[in-house]
Every structure is written in structure tokens, then in C-alpha cells.
Amino acid sequence: MTFVRLILTLILGSVQLCRTDPRPGKPNELLVITAATEVNDGYLRFMRTIRQFNYTVQVLGLGEEWKGGDVARTVGGGQKVRWLKKELEKHKDKQNMVIMFVDSYDVILASGPEELLKKFSRFSHRVVFSAEGFCWPDQRLASKYPVVHHGKRYLNSGGVRVCGRDMLFEFLHKYCVTLNDNVTLFRSSVFKKWSKRKEKLQLNYLGNYVPSAWTYEHGCGICDDDLLDLNGVSDEEMPLVHVAVFIEQPTPFLEEFLERLATLIYPHTRLRLFIHNNLIFPMIPLTVCLCFREACKKDVSCDYFFSIDSDVALTNPDVLRILIEENKAVIAPMLSRHGKLWSNFWGALSPEGFYSRSEDYIDIVQSKRVGLWNVPYITQVYLIRGETLRSRLAPVSLYQQEGMDPDMIFCKSVREQGVFMFVSNRDEFGRLISSTNYNISRLHPDMWQIFDNPVDWREKYIHEDYSKIFEDDENFVEQPCPDVYWFPAFSERMCDELVETMEDFGGWSGGKNKDERLSGGYENVPTVDIHMNQIQYEKEWLKFLKDYIVPVTEKLYPGYYPKVYIFIFL
Ligand SMILES: *[C@@H]1O[C@H](CO)[C@@H](O)[C@H](O)[C@H]1NC(C)=O
Ligand SMILES: *[C@@H]1O[C@H](CO)[C@@H](O)[C@H](O)[C@H]1NC(C)=O
Ligand SMILES: *[C@@H]1O[C@H](CO)[C@@H](O)[C@H](O)[C@H]1NC(C)=O
């Protein structure tokens, strides 16, 4: 939950109205105070934005043990407030100082100190909390908040607070909680008390431009700084990668999948291959397969763990090297189904922890925005640093819930450990295969995949020289007799599989006698044939004609737009 509460700098308030200090000068000094007990990815991100805008920051609590409550990994509650009080003692005499107290793990700053102070002076309140879009943690309080017409409505006390120094003292003395105080209670009671006062709590309602929390770190200078360079590294020195392959359901184009795996450009001596095949050993539950991850965790020589499902078509053979060079603890190549928005990552989380579409999701999937994106969920294919598995992810257990997506459980644990997951669309990596309508009771089921997986179908079944017919080479199309054109369309593979499918079906209609042959209805010529609808290939065949033959007729007979009908002789 805390991850979604990403609130930025434009938080307002004013020292001018401060009763304890009737004639303050203009605020000219801004101190950012944050509390963090450990350095994790969220903390590092926060500090990068601090440096970017040249804020002065004081971090409280680093290296100290957190004993403030049950808010996982986020410093909250009483302990944080006590640290703050102690820190403020140091600044007692600084009349014009403005203090911004802010969490670090789930916060980034989007503008600089000057702008913040400017906004602060403009408003007539002394203590300002940031607002957020949903009422957390107690939804029942929602109706108590004022209705707003723009921006966010609810208090985010975990987010950002800005106030004049004196005000903060007063605030802390009145509402300070003791160690181990219940954070939920604290937030609610603060809100209740303040909302009774004449001087109302000012929430930062007006929505400012807030970049998406998850995808903030895009392919900019920020990430390029820490690329790992594998150039010049000898084969023997390349990182050792455990590759775990999961074939959990019948998947189209599996042969091609395995071929790609075998032709990855990476020293094969530095790969260890684990395969779970649910088709051959359906009794082995997935939990057992999670030992693949455990194996890497336990083996200190395992530098990376690469998990890949059989419905992932990685057409970029350099994928391992590229991902390793991005130098992230957890990273996935961005993939989507051909021409669809279905991908292997989520751009955002719903309050309940399920899928939610981020504002930049479509742009990322369609590669209109290119970079390295911090996301809350990845699936189907990803690379994890072995060292991270052994340290920060060590508490992530093998435990799986029946009926729950194992990747969902895994990603949730990774988020809870404060480890960022990234998805990259800086390179073209391939696509996802759809296995929804895969009917393995057919002899060559891939032949039927022209609708669901058109790119893979084309690669497998269309002749590699097919597209030459559209080039301006007069001699390419042979014309054995008038209006008969001869050009490569099907691959050898298609020809073989089509013939085998027909042989397998049997019942050539020319077989026995004329009556039988005519019983097909429209068959009034004595041919030896099997109709496409007899093998349930009518739709697919029409699609093939439309996609591959119609364009040829349009090229050969300009201005003539044919409709397609099925009529085939073998
Ligand atoms: C931060 O400080 C550095 C060095 O003084 C300066 O080059 C840079 O422009 C400053 N950045 C901002 C956003 O003010
Ligand atoms: C904290 O207080 C809230 C509100 O009174 C209550 O619902 C919740 O159960 C408390 N949590 C704990 C851990 O005591
Ligand atoms: C699957 O294929 C079999 C054999 O070709 C066929 O009888 C069946 O109707 C197909 N099922 C679907 C849902 O298309």
C-alpha cells in the first residue's frame, strides 16, 4: 500500500500566520527531514531526487533498529516522531527555517526547494499535510473529509509535511504518540483533532503533476550511471546463470521456443538449465519447481536466476547479456502479445494489490516511451541477481497459496522487501505467445494458430521468399499459362503438415463412387479432395487467403479487389 502513496513537493503552508511567532521573516531555509532504518531501493531513489534538486536533507534512524510497530519496512508511528523531536531541538533558534518531514521509501521530489518555499509562503496555513487519492488505512473515515472538486481528498500523513519550525513543535507536543502506538489510530486521531480546530488542516488538494510512482525511473542518465559492462569479459568469467524453464500448459510453437533457448548467445558453459515440464510430469506441483529458485539461492556460484515460461518468444538472442548489463536486482524484458496490450508487467497496483493501468502503460507497451521502468509486477520471464536472492530476498519463502498466481505472490514479497523490479523496453526482446485456443487433439495444432499468434504462424508456415513477390522483380512470378501465377507461399513445413493432416483425416472424397463424391453438396466435378471445412480449417484458410493471397492478386490485377472463397484441389 505504501508504494502507491507517492506524494510530491508542492505541499503548502505558511509561517506568516504562525501565532507563536507573529512577525516572522520570509522563509529562506528549507530542511528536509526523513526517517529510514535501512538503505533500500526506495531510499536510494528518494536520495537521487534530493541530490537532483540540491535539497538539504537530514536522515534519521539509519542503522537503528526499528521498533515502532508492524508497518513492514516503513518507519512509522511513535519512534519516528521521537526522532523528529530530538532533531528539531537542534534548530530551535532558526526563525526562518521551514521543515519538510517526509517518508523516503515511497516518495520522490519533483521540484526544487525554491518552488516549494514559494508555494509555502502563498498559503495561509502553518501545517500542511499532503493529500492522497484514497482513504487509507481506515476507509470508514472517508465521509469525514471535506469534499473537494479538484485533486486528492484524503490525508496522507505518511507522505509529506511542511511547516514552520514553531508550528511543528506545537504540533508534536500536542499530538505526539508514544513508541509502539498504533499508527492507524495516530493518523485518525490527528485528523479528528485538527479538523475541530479553527485553523483547519490544509490538505494539498490541488493535483500537481505527479509522475507515475512506479515508472518514475525511465531510461535516463539515472540508470545509465550504473550499467554493468561485460565487454571484454572472457567466456569463463561471464556470470553463471541458472535458467529455469517452465512448460506449464500446452503451448503453441514450443519447438521454436526450445530452438531459441538452444541458440541464446551466451557461453553455454556458464548456463545451468532446469526444466519443469508439466505435460510430461503433471504430478510434480509447481512448489517443487520453486526449488529452482532455491537452488540458486543456496549456490553461491549462481550469479543470476533466469526464469522463463514456455509462452515467451524471446527473439533477441542477446537477451541475457542485455539484461545483466542493466545491472538491476530484478529485471524483465518487456514483451506483449503481437498487436495487443497484454504484456508481462503491470504499470500500477490497485489499492487491493491487483492490476491497475498506469497512465503511461500503453505508451510503454507500444514503445512510444522507451526506457527502464520501475513496476510493481512482472511475470513469465525475469532475471534475478543471485546475490539479492541470498540477501535481501532471503526472507521470500517458498510458500505458495493454492489457486494464487505464484508470480503475484512472489512480486508482493519482493515489494515488501523494498526491492525494485524493472521492466526494460530499451531493446526489442520478442513477444508473448497466446495459448488460449490451443487444441492439442489436432495432429499439427500450430497450423490453427494463424489468428492467435499470427507472427509465429507466419514465421513457421509462410515461405521465406513469399514477400519477394511484392518487390519489383518481374521475373519472380512465373506464369506457366495465362492468368496462372506461380510463386512461393507456403513453407516446406506447411506443405508437409497440410498433407499429413489430410492423410490423417482419411476419407478422400474421390475414394469410392460418384454418389459419395457428390454427397458433399457443391461437389459436381469428380475430384479427389478433402474440403477445409472437413478438417475444421475453413476459417483459418480464409484468413490465410485474405492475408497472403489477396495482396498478391491486388498486385497482379491493380484495381481489382477480390473476395475470397474456398476452393482447393489437391
Ligand atoms: C545543484 O547544484 C549544482 C552544483 O552547485 C548545480 O550545478 C545544479 O544546477 C543545481 N541543480 C539545481 C536543480 O538547482
Ligand atoms: C489500531 O487501531 C485501529 C483503530 O482503532 C484498530 O482498528 C486496529 O485493530 C488497531 N491495530 C492494532 C494492531 O492494534
Ligand atoms: C479440437 O480438435 C478436435 C480434433 O480435431 C476437434 O474434434 C474439436 O472439435 C476441437 N475442439 C475445439 C474447441 O475446436
XYZ file of C-alpha atoms and ligand atoms in Angstrom:
612
model
C 0.000 0.000 0.000
C 2.692 2.440 0.938
C 4.120 2.284 -2.539
C 1.173 3.962 -4.076
C 1.310 6.908 -1.771
C 3.691 8.850 -3.818
C 3.415 12.468 -2.999
C 5.460 15.337 -4.189
C 6.812 18.596 -3.058
C 4.114 21.093 -3.673
C 2.840 20.974 -0.160
C 1.761 24.186 1.300
C 1.580 26.200 4.480
C 2.734 29.455 5.891
C 4.962 30.721 8.655
C 3.442 34.191 8.442
C 0.357 33.121 10.290
C 2.212 31.343 12.954
C 0.758 32.570 16.260
C 3.806 31.736 18.307
C 5.848 33.933 16.060
C 3.802 36.967 14.967
C 6.483 38.703 12.887
C 8.439 36.102 11.060
C 10.730 36.922 8.199
C 10.353 35.321 4.865
C 11.215 31.661 4.985
C 14.587 31.298 3.358
C 15.882 27.999 4.549
C 14.389 24.625 3.916
C 15.412 21.474 5.684
C 14.152 18.099 4.604
C 13.975 15.539 7.370
C 13.308 11.924 6.670
C 13.408 8.710 8.647
C 14.764 5.445 7.290
C 16.227 2.476 9.057
C 17.754 0.792 6.035
C 19.105 1.717 2.664
C 16.836 0.099 0.103
C 15.902 0.884 -3.491
C 13.179 3.294 -2.415
C 15.569 5.180 -0.174
C 18.187 5.432 -2.924
C 15.588 6.743 -5.350
C 14.500 9.367 -2.835
C 18.080 10.462 -2.273
C 18.696 10.749 -6.009
C 15.859 13.241 -6.279
C 17.178 15.078 -3.220
C 20.548 15.466 -4.926
C 18.990 16.346 -8.237
C 17.298 19.415 -6.727
C 20.013 20.228 -4.203
C 17.840 19.886 -1.111
C 19.443 19.880 2.309
C 18.470 16.658 3.979
C 18.810 15.100 7.401
C 18.205 11.353 7.603
C 17.116 9.982 10.953
C 17.385 6.424 12.103
C 19.798 4.843 9.634
C 21.359 1.805 11.208
C 18.948 1.866 14.114
C 16.632 -0.982 14.799
C 13.045 -0.188 14.024
C 10.695 -0.945 16.895
C 7.793 1.302 16.071
C 5.138 -1.155 15.029
C 4.013 -3.527 12.379
C 4.242 -1.361 9.306
C 6.511 -3.559 7.272
C 9.798 -1.867 6.492
C 8.330 1.589 6.603
C 9.311 3.672 9.508
C 6.133 4.870 11.106
C 4.413 5.646 14.337
C 5.898 6.873 17.553
C 9.542 6.143 17.088
C 9.729 8.325 14.005
C 8.083 11.197 15.819
C 10.501 10.918 18.734
C 13.480 11.060 16.413
C 11.984 14.114 14.801
C 11.503 15.890 18.115
C 15.074 15.273 19.051
C 16.311 16.549 15.718
C 14.205 19.685 15.967
C 15.876 20.680 19.216
C 18.915 21.490 17.108
C 17.031 24.029 15.035
C 15.233 25.843 17.849
C 16.736 29.212 17.026
C 16.355 29.276 13.299
C 13.496 31.707 12.811
C 13.067 31.400 9.086
C 13.553 27.764 8.646
C 10.877 25.662 7.041
C 10.941 21.987 7.716
C 9.610 19.319 5.483
C 9.183 15.978 7.145
C 8.761 13.223 4.663
C 8.979 9.471 4.226
C 11.656 8.261 1.915
C 10.831 4.783 0.674
C 7.772 5.795 -1.278
C 8.456 9.425 -2.036
C 10.180 11.270 -4.833
C 10.615 15.008 -5.108
C 9.519 16.557 -8.352
C 10.585 20.152 -7.982
C 13.183 22.161 -6.157
C 13.364 23.938 -2.800
C 12.723 27.382 -4.253
C 9.445 26.440 -5.787
C 8.425 24.675 -2.626
C 9.135 27.694 -0.438
C 7.303 29.951 -2.856
C 4.163 27.836 -2.649
C 4.544 27.507 1.063
C 4.522 31.277 1.557
C 1.474 31.724 -0.587
C -0.837 29.703 1.608
C -2.397 30.662 4.845
C -1.829 27.573 6.906
C 1.023 26.641 9.067
C 0.958 22.881 8.917
C 0.228 21.179 5.689
C -0.192 17.516 5.025
C -0.164 16.064 1.604
C -3.320 14.514 0.320
C -3.901 11.240 -1.367
C -6.470 9.669 -3.580
C -7.899 7.052 -1.321
C -8.660 6.940 2.337
C -6.105 4.742 3.969
C -5.935 2.891 6.280
C -9.447 3.374 7.581
C -11.959 3.646 4.758
C -14.728 4.456 7.256
C -13.251 7.884 7.842
C -13.743 8.810 4.198
C -17.019 10.658 4.733
C -15.454 12.871 7.409
C -13.099 14.511 4.955
C -14.163 17.643 3.163
C -15.398 17.192 -0.369
C -13.009 18.535 -2.966
C -13.613 19.312 -6.594
C -10.047 19.038 -7.781
C -7.159 16.929 -6.700
C -6.953 14.453 -3.881
C -9.194 14.328 -0.884
C -7.640 12.306 1.886
C -4.924 12.807 4.411
C -1.620 11.198 3.743
C 0.201 11.562 6.987
C 2.848 9.158 5.826
C 3.665 11.416 2.947
C 4.920 14.911 3.164
C 4.527 17.529 5.836
C 5.792 21.020 5.591
C 5.510 23.536 8.311
C 7.170 26.395 10.032
C 9.525 25.338 12.751
C 7.422 26.618 15.661
C 4.304 25.066 14.409
C 5.927 21.727 14.166
C 6.960 21.953 17.806
C 3.460 22.756 18.890
C 2.094 20.057 16.730
C 4.424 17.444 18.043
C 3.849 18.336 21.674
C 0.140 18.126 21.361
C -0.207 15.104 19.202
C 2.885 13.171 19.764
C 2.415 9.490 20.290
C 4.452 7.096 22.282
C 6.543 4.282 20.999
C 4.501 1.306 19.812
C 1.457 3.446 19.361
C -0.916 2.203 16.800
C -0.213 4.103 13.603
C -3.758 3.809 12.328
C -5.063 5.322 15.480
C -2.461 8.050 15.327
C -3.411 9.148 11.861
C -7.104 9.130 12.594
C -6.829 10.999 15.836
C -4.565 13.623 14.346
C -7.080 14.240 11.685
C -10.002 14.404 14.087
C -8.293 16.783 16.465
C -7.118 19.080 13.757
C -10.375 19.159 11.937
C -12.046 20.549 15.095
C -9.692 23.471 15.290
C -10.473 26.786 13.791
C -7.278 26.671 11.923
C -8.112 23.776 9.723
C -5.749 21.284 8.394
C -4.784 22.200 4.895
C -4.517 19.304 2.567
C -2.731 19.732 -0.660
C -5.795 19.137 -2.733
C -4.754 20.612 -5.958
C -3.314 17.821 -8.001
C 0.081 18.759 -9.222
C 1.785 16.928 -11.983
C 2.751 13.669 -10.379
C 4.832 11.301 -12.435
C 3.776 7.714 -12.069
C 5.326 6.305 -8.935
C 6.211 3.054 -10.469
C 7.624 4.082 -13.695
C 9.491 7.149 -12.483
C 12.934 5.866 -13.292
C 12.967 5.743 -17.013
C 15.846 5.310 -19.339
C 17.633 8.447 -18.468
C 21.000 9.347 -17.144
C 19.930 7.992 -13.789
C 20.009 4.386 -14.846
C 22.847 4.644 -17.299
C 25.208 5.509 -14.486
C 25.216 2.027 -13.128
C 25.336 -0.128 -16.207
C 27.470 -3.227 -15.945
C 29.907 -3.552 -18.811
C 30.501 -7.114 -19.959
C 32.601 -6.068 -22.936
C 35.938 -7.788 -22.899
C 34.884 -10.248 -20.229
C 36.101 -13.682 -21.259
C 33.651 -16.560 -21.633
C 34.859 -18.248 -18.468
C 34.384 -15.068 -16.466
C 30.832 -14.439 -17.568
C 28.276 -14.615 -14.752
C 26.834 -18.063 -14.119
C 23.130 -18.114 -14.942
C 20.627 -20.682 -13.749
C 17.960 -20.866 -16.437
C 14.638 -22.243 -15.207
C 12.167 -23.188 -17.929
C 8.521 -23.742 -17.116
C 6.272 -25.605 -19.504
C 3.066 -25.451 -17.524
C 0.487 -25.897 -20.255
C 0.381 -26.938 -23.910
C 1.970 -24.016 -25.692
C 1.951 -23.254 -29.401
C 5.313 -23.116 -31.132
C 7.101 -24.981 -28.359
C 9.622 -26.407 -30.795
C 10.607 -22.897 -31.816
C 10.776 -21.908 -28.150
C 13.279 -24.676 -27.424
C 15.274 -23.832 -30.529
C 15.617 -20.230 -29.376
C 16.713 -21.390 -25.961
C 19.403 -23.519 -27.546
C 20.637 -20.632 -29.658
C 20.908 -17.967 -26.953
C 24.105 -16.050 -27.423
C 25.799 -16.721 -24.119
C 28.691 -19.036 -23.225
C 26.943 -22.345 -22.711
C 29.417 -23.389 -20.058
C 28.067 -20.534 -17.958
C 24.451 -21.710 -18.128
C 22.699 -24.306 -15.985
C 19.384 -25.456 -17.348
C 16.406 -26.556 -15.256
C 13.208 -27.605 -16.980
C 9.851 -28.218 -15.436
C 7.539 -29.944 -17.865
C 4.042 -30.152 -16.532
C 2.948 -32.014 -19.656
C 5.204 -34.963 -19.010
C 5.266 -34.848 -15.217
C 1.938 -33.288 -14.323
C 2.103 -34.689 -10.833
C 5.018 -32.520 -9.789
C 3.465 -29.429 -8.249
C 4.801 -26.020 -9.014
C 6.015 -25.593 -5.463
C 8.597 -28.233 -6.157
C 9.760 -26.214 -9.090
C 10.306 -23.218 -6.927
C 13.321 -25.134 -5.710
C 14.921 -23.948 -8.918
C 14.988 -20.546 -7.291
C 16.056 -22.077 -4.012
C 18.869 -23.893 -5.804
C 20.274 -20.586 -6.958
C 19.760 -19.095 -3.525
C 21.795 -21.864 -1.923
C 24.533 -21.998 -4.547
C 26.904 -19.069 -4.060
C 28.293 -19.573 -7.550
C 24.872 -18.787 -9.037
C 25.194 -15.180 -10.224
C 21.762 -14.887 -11.832
C 18.485 -16.732 -11.873
C 16.621 -16.509 -15.166
C 13.047 -17.753 -15.147
C 11.185 -18.226 -18.417
C 7.793 -19.681 -19.268
C 7.165 -21.558 -22.482
C 4.763 -18.904 -23.773
C 7.562 -16.374 -24.102
C 9.096 -15.943 -27.536
C 12.464 -14.320 -26.898
C 13.581 -13.454 -30.383
C 16.554 -11.431 -29.215
C 19.354 -13.960 -28.669
C 21.395 -11.421 -26.679
C 18.700 -11.070 -24.044
C 20.770 -12.464 -21.157
C 23.712 -10.221 -21.717
C 21.500 -7.166 -22.218
C 19.554 -7.762 -19.020
C 22.655 -8.474 -16.966
C 24.234 -5.261 -18.222
C 21.252 -3.262 -16.956
C 22.607 -4.163 -13.542
C 19.356 -4.421 -11.596
C 18.427 -6.861 -8.852
C 15.209 -7.884 -10.590
C 14.528 -7.128 -14.248
C 12.266 -8.365 -17.013
C 12.404 -7.778 -20.754
C 9.206 -6.028 -21.844
C 7.071 -8.289 -24.004
C 3.499 -8.168 -25.223
C 1.229 -10.215 -27.411
C 1.507 -9.164 -31.017
C -0.600 -6.062 -31.598
C -2.214 -6.366 -28.162
C -1.891 -4.510 -24.865
C -1.452 -7.762 -22.979
C 2.052 -7.718 -21.524
C 4.267 -9.283 -18.888
C 4.126 -6.393 -16.408
C 1.706 -4.131 -14.563
C 2.109 -0.378 -14.634
C 0.430 0.165 -11.270
C -1.349 -1.552 -8.407
C -4.936 -1.196 -7.280
C -5.462 -0.454 -3.574
C -6.187 -4.157 -3.120
C -2.888 -5.101 -4.703
C -4.233 -6.211 -8.065
C -3.759 -4.931 -11.594
C -4.263 -1.283 -12.310
C -3.355 0.521 -15.509
C -0.842 3.321 -15.134
C -1.196 6.429 -17.243
C 1.923 5.529 -19.212
C 1.174 1.822 -19.590
C 0.043 1.954 -23.201
C 2.939 4.159 -24.243
C 5.369 1.725 -22.676
C 3.779 -1.371 -24.209
C 3.763 0.280 -27.605
C 7.306 1.558 -27.085
C 6.262 5.158 -27.576
C 8.178 5.770 -24.380
C 11.345 3.798 -24.152
C 13.410 3.097 -21.083
C 13.838 1.128 -17.940
C 10.683 1.181 -15.814
C 10.145 0.508 -12.172
C 6.992 -1.633 -11.939
C 5.077 -3.453 -9.203
C 4.571 -6.736 -11.017
C 6.400 -8.791 -13.621
C 5.647 -12.253 -14.856
C 6.595 -15.017 -17.299
C 10.222 -14.054 -17.781
C 12.656 -12.308 -15.475
C 16.208 -12.205 -14.256
C 17.116 -12.020 -10.559
C 20.551 -11.395 -9.190
C 21.687 -14.425 -7.148
C 23.269 -12.248 -4.533
C 19.961 -10.438 -3.994
C 18.178 -13.782 -3.637
C 20.649 -14.688 -0.928
C 20.432 -11.384 0.927
C 17.506 -9.008 0.632
C 15.191 -11.592 -0.855
C 16.256 -14.342 1.534
C 13.045 -13.990 3.581
C 10.901 -14.584 0.475
C 9.608 -18.004 1.212
C 8.708 -20.996 -0.876
C 5.219 -20.831 0.423
C 2.565 -20.738 -2.258
C -1.142 -20.363 -1.926
C -3.422 -22.743 -3.705
C -5.104 -21.022 -6.633
C -2.973 -17.884 -6.392
C -0.723 -16.822 -9.212
C 2.780 -17.688 -7.954
C 4.226 -14.619 -9.676
C 1.752 -12.420 -7.832
C 2.833 -13.833 -4.511
C 6.465 -13.562 -5.460
C 6.221 -9.945 -6.616
C 4.333 -8.975 -3.493
C 7.144 -10.385 -1.364
C 9.756 -8.614 -3.455
C 7.912 -5.325 -3.000
C 7.658 -5.911 0.710
C 11.402 -6.401 0.893
C 11.872 -2.962 -0.646
C 13.485 -4.351 -3.797
C 12.541 -2.615 -7.047
C 11.509 -4.597 -10.081
C 12.225 -3.217 -13.524
C 10.985 -3.843 -16.982
C 13.027 -2.715 -19.964
C 11.813 -1.767 -23.406
C 15.134 -0.246 -24.374
C 15.662 -3.202 -26.678
C 13.326 -5.306 -28.743
C 13.107 -8.662 -26.995
C 10.287 -10.602 -28.614
C 6.656 -11.283 -27.801
C 4.255 -13.330 -25.746
C 2.533 -16.354 -27.193
C -1.169 -16.824 -26.625
C -2.104 -20.374 -25.713
C -5.779 -19.694 -25.057
C -7.189 -21.544 -28.065
C -4.614 -24.262 -28.401
C -6.209 -27.549 -29.349
C -3.689 -30.315 -28.938
C -6.017 -33.013 -30.125
C -5.187 -31.883 -33.642
C -2.300 -33.542 -35.416
C -0.429 -30.280 -36.066
C -2.140 -27.811 -33.769
C 0.192 -24.904 -34.639
C -1.391 -24.764 -38.098
C -4.528 -23.393 -36.458
C -2.685 -20.518 -34.768
C -2.995 -18.001 -37.602
C -5.442 -15.924 -35.525
C -3.919 -16.044 -32.061
C -0.238 -15.953 -32.932
C -0.003 -14.528 -36.440
C 3.681 -13.647 -36.304
C 4.778 -17.068 -35.176
C 2.426 -18.660 -37.689
C 3.924 -16.658 -40.494
C 7.465 -17.495 -39.483
C 6.685 -21.173 -39.417
C 4.302 -21.611 -42.329
C 4.910 -18.905 -44.892
C 7.737 -19.310 -47.360
C 10.739 -17.169 -46.588
C 10.672 -15.797 -50.145
C 6.966 -15.043 -50.143
C 7.368 -11.288 -49.737
C 9.627 -11.083 -52.783
C 6.523 -11.074 -54.899
C 5.932 -7.510 -53.780
C 9.337 -6.398 -54.932
C 9.642 -5.081 -58.424
C 11.227 -8.162 -59.895
C 9.222 -9.040 -62.992
C 10.786 -12.446 -63.282
C 9.952 -13.558 -59.798
C 6.388 -14.611 -60.538
C 6.216 -17.385 -63.054
C 3.228 -17.588 -65.327
C 3.106 -21.143 -66.681
C -0.031 -20.366 -68.661
C -2.193 -17.226 -68.979
C -3.634 -15.981 -65.707
C -1.982 -18.716 -63.738
C 0.669 -17.434 -61.369
C 3.273 -19.423 -59.582
C 5.098 -18.057 -56.554
C 6.316 -19.382 -53.185
C 3.645 -19.093 -50.495
C 3.893 -21.956 -48.012
C 6.981 -23.178 -46.284
C 8.022 -26.807 -46.687
C 6.759 -27.286 -43.189
C 3.256 -26.148 -44.072
C 3.126 -28.356 -47.120
C 4.167 -31.388 -45.084
C 1.797 -30.710 -42.236
C -1.129 -29.959 -44.510
C -0.623 -33.197 -46.411
C -0.165 -35.155 -43.188
C -3.305 -33.631 -41.747
C -5.276 -34.669 -44.831
C -3.787 -38.161 -44.823
C -4.609 -38.442 -41.164
C -8.198 -37.397 -41.807
C -8.506 -40.070 -44.488
C -11.742 -40.127 -46.434
C -10.549 -38.666 -49.694
C -13.829 -37.903 -51.328
C -12.759 -39.286 -54.674
C -12.435 -42.643 -52.983
C -15.275 -44.988 -53.695
C -18.033 -43.872 -56.025
C -19.624 -40.900 -57.656
C -22.582 -40.712 -55.255
C -20.297 -40.373 -52.297
C -18.318 -37.722 -54.064
C -21.438 -35.727 -54.825
C -22.821 -36.020 -51.331
C -20.595 -33.117 -50.306
C -23.232 -30.771 -51.777
C -21.386 -28.397 -54.077
C -19.130 -31.031 -55.479
C -20.093 -31.710 -59.032
C -16.702 -32.363 -60.507
C -15.062 -35.714 -59.946
C -12.047 -34.676 -57.914
C -10.092 -36.425 -55.227
C -10.264 -33.920 -52.398
C -10.926 -33.088 -48.781
C -12.574 -29.811 -48.006
C -11.071 -27.464 -45.493
C -14.276 -27.476 -43.514
C -13.956 -31.233 -43.157
C -10.796 -30.740 -41.161
C -12.267 -27.649 -39.473
C -9.757 -25.416 -41.215
C -12.169 -23.201 -43.085
C -11.790 -20.043 -41.020
C -8.049 -20.381 -40.893
C -7.833 -20.982 -44.611
C -9.930 -17.910 -45.388
C -7.706 -15.887 -43.124
C -4.663 -17.156 -44.968
C -6.225 -16.252 -48.320
C -7.108 -12.785 -47.084
C -3.740 -12.046 -45.502
C -1.432 -13.624 -48.049
C -3.195 -14.239 -51.353
C -5.471 -11.238 -51.712
C -2.491 -8.841 -51.564
C -0.896 -10.792 -54.387
C -3.962 -10.546 -56.605
C -4.150 -6.854 -55.874
C -0.586 -6.519 -57.009
C -1.112 -8.590 -60.172
C -4.509 -7.081 -61.035
C -4.364 -3.479 -59.819
C -7.777 -2.037 -59.075
C -9.425 -5.404 -58.632
C -10.442 -6.177 -55.070
C -11.305 -9.825 -54.751
C -13.454 -11.545 -52.204
C -12.186 -14.853 -51.081
C -13.894 -18.185 -51.357
C -12.640 -21.605 -50.541
C -11.914 -23.786 -53.481
C -8.945 -26.070 -53.354
C -7.814 -29.121 -55.232
C -5.070 -31.390 -54.123
C 22.523 21.824 -7.952
O 23.829 22.260 -7.645
C 24.766 22.043 -8.689
C 26.144 22.402 -8.193
O 26.110 23.545 -7.387
C 24.348 22.854 -9.926
O 25.240 22.625 -10.990
C 22.948 22.420 -10.340
O 22.497 23.203 -11.424
C 21.990 22.550 -9.181
N 20.715 21.956 -9.586
C 19.552 22.576 -9.435
C 18.338 21.856 -9.898
O 19.455 23.677 -8.926
C -5.195 0.108 15.645
O -6.335 0.905 15.851
C -7.392 0.683 14.918
C -8.466 1.741 15.146
O -8.864 1.776 16.471
C -7.903 -0.744 15.087
O -8.953 -0.995 14.176
C -6.745 -1.711 14.839
O -7.164 -3.030 15.083
C -5.533 -1.358 15.725
N -4.411 -2.159 15.319
C -3.645 -2.829 16.184
C -2.524 -3.593 15.584
O -3.851 -2.782 17.383
C -10.193 -29.851 -31.122
O -9.760 -30.732 -32.132
C -10.559 -31.888 -32.283
C -9.880 -32.808 -33.272
O -9.560 -32.135 -34.450
C -11.942 -31.470 -32.706
O -12.773 -32.582 -32.838
C -12.528 -30.495 -31.666
O -13.764 -30.001 -32.104
C -11.575 -29.332 -31.445
N -12.059 -28.522 -30.362
C -12.252 -27.218 -30.479
C -12.735 -26.498 -29.263
O -12.064 -26.611 -31.519
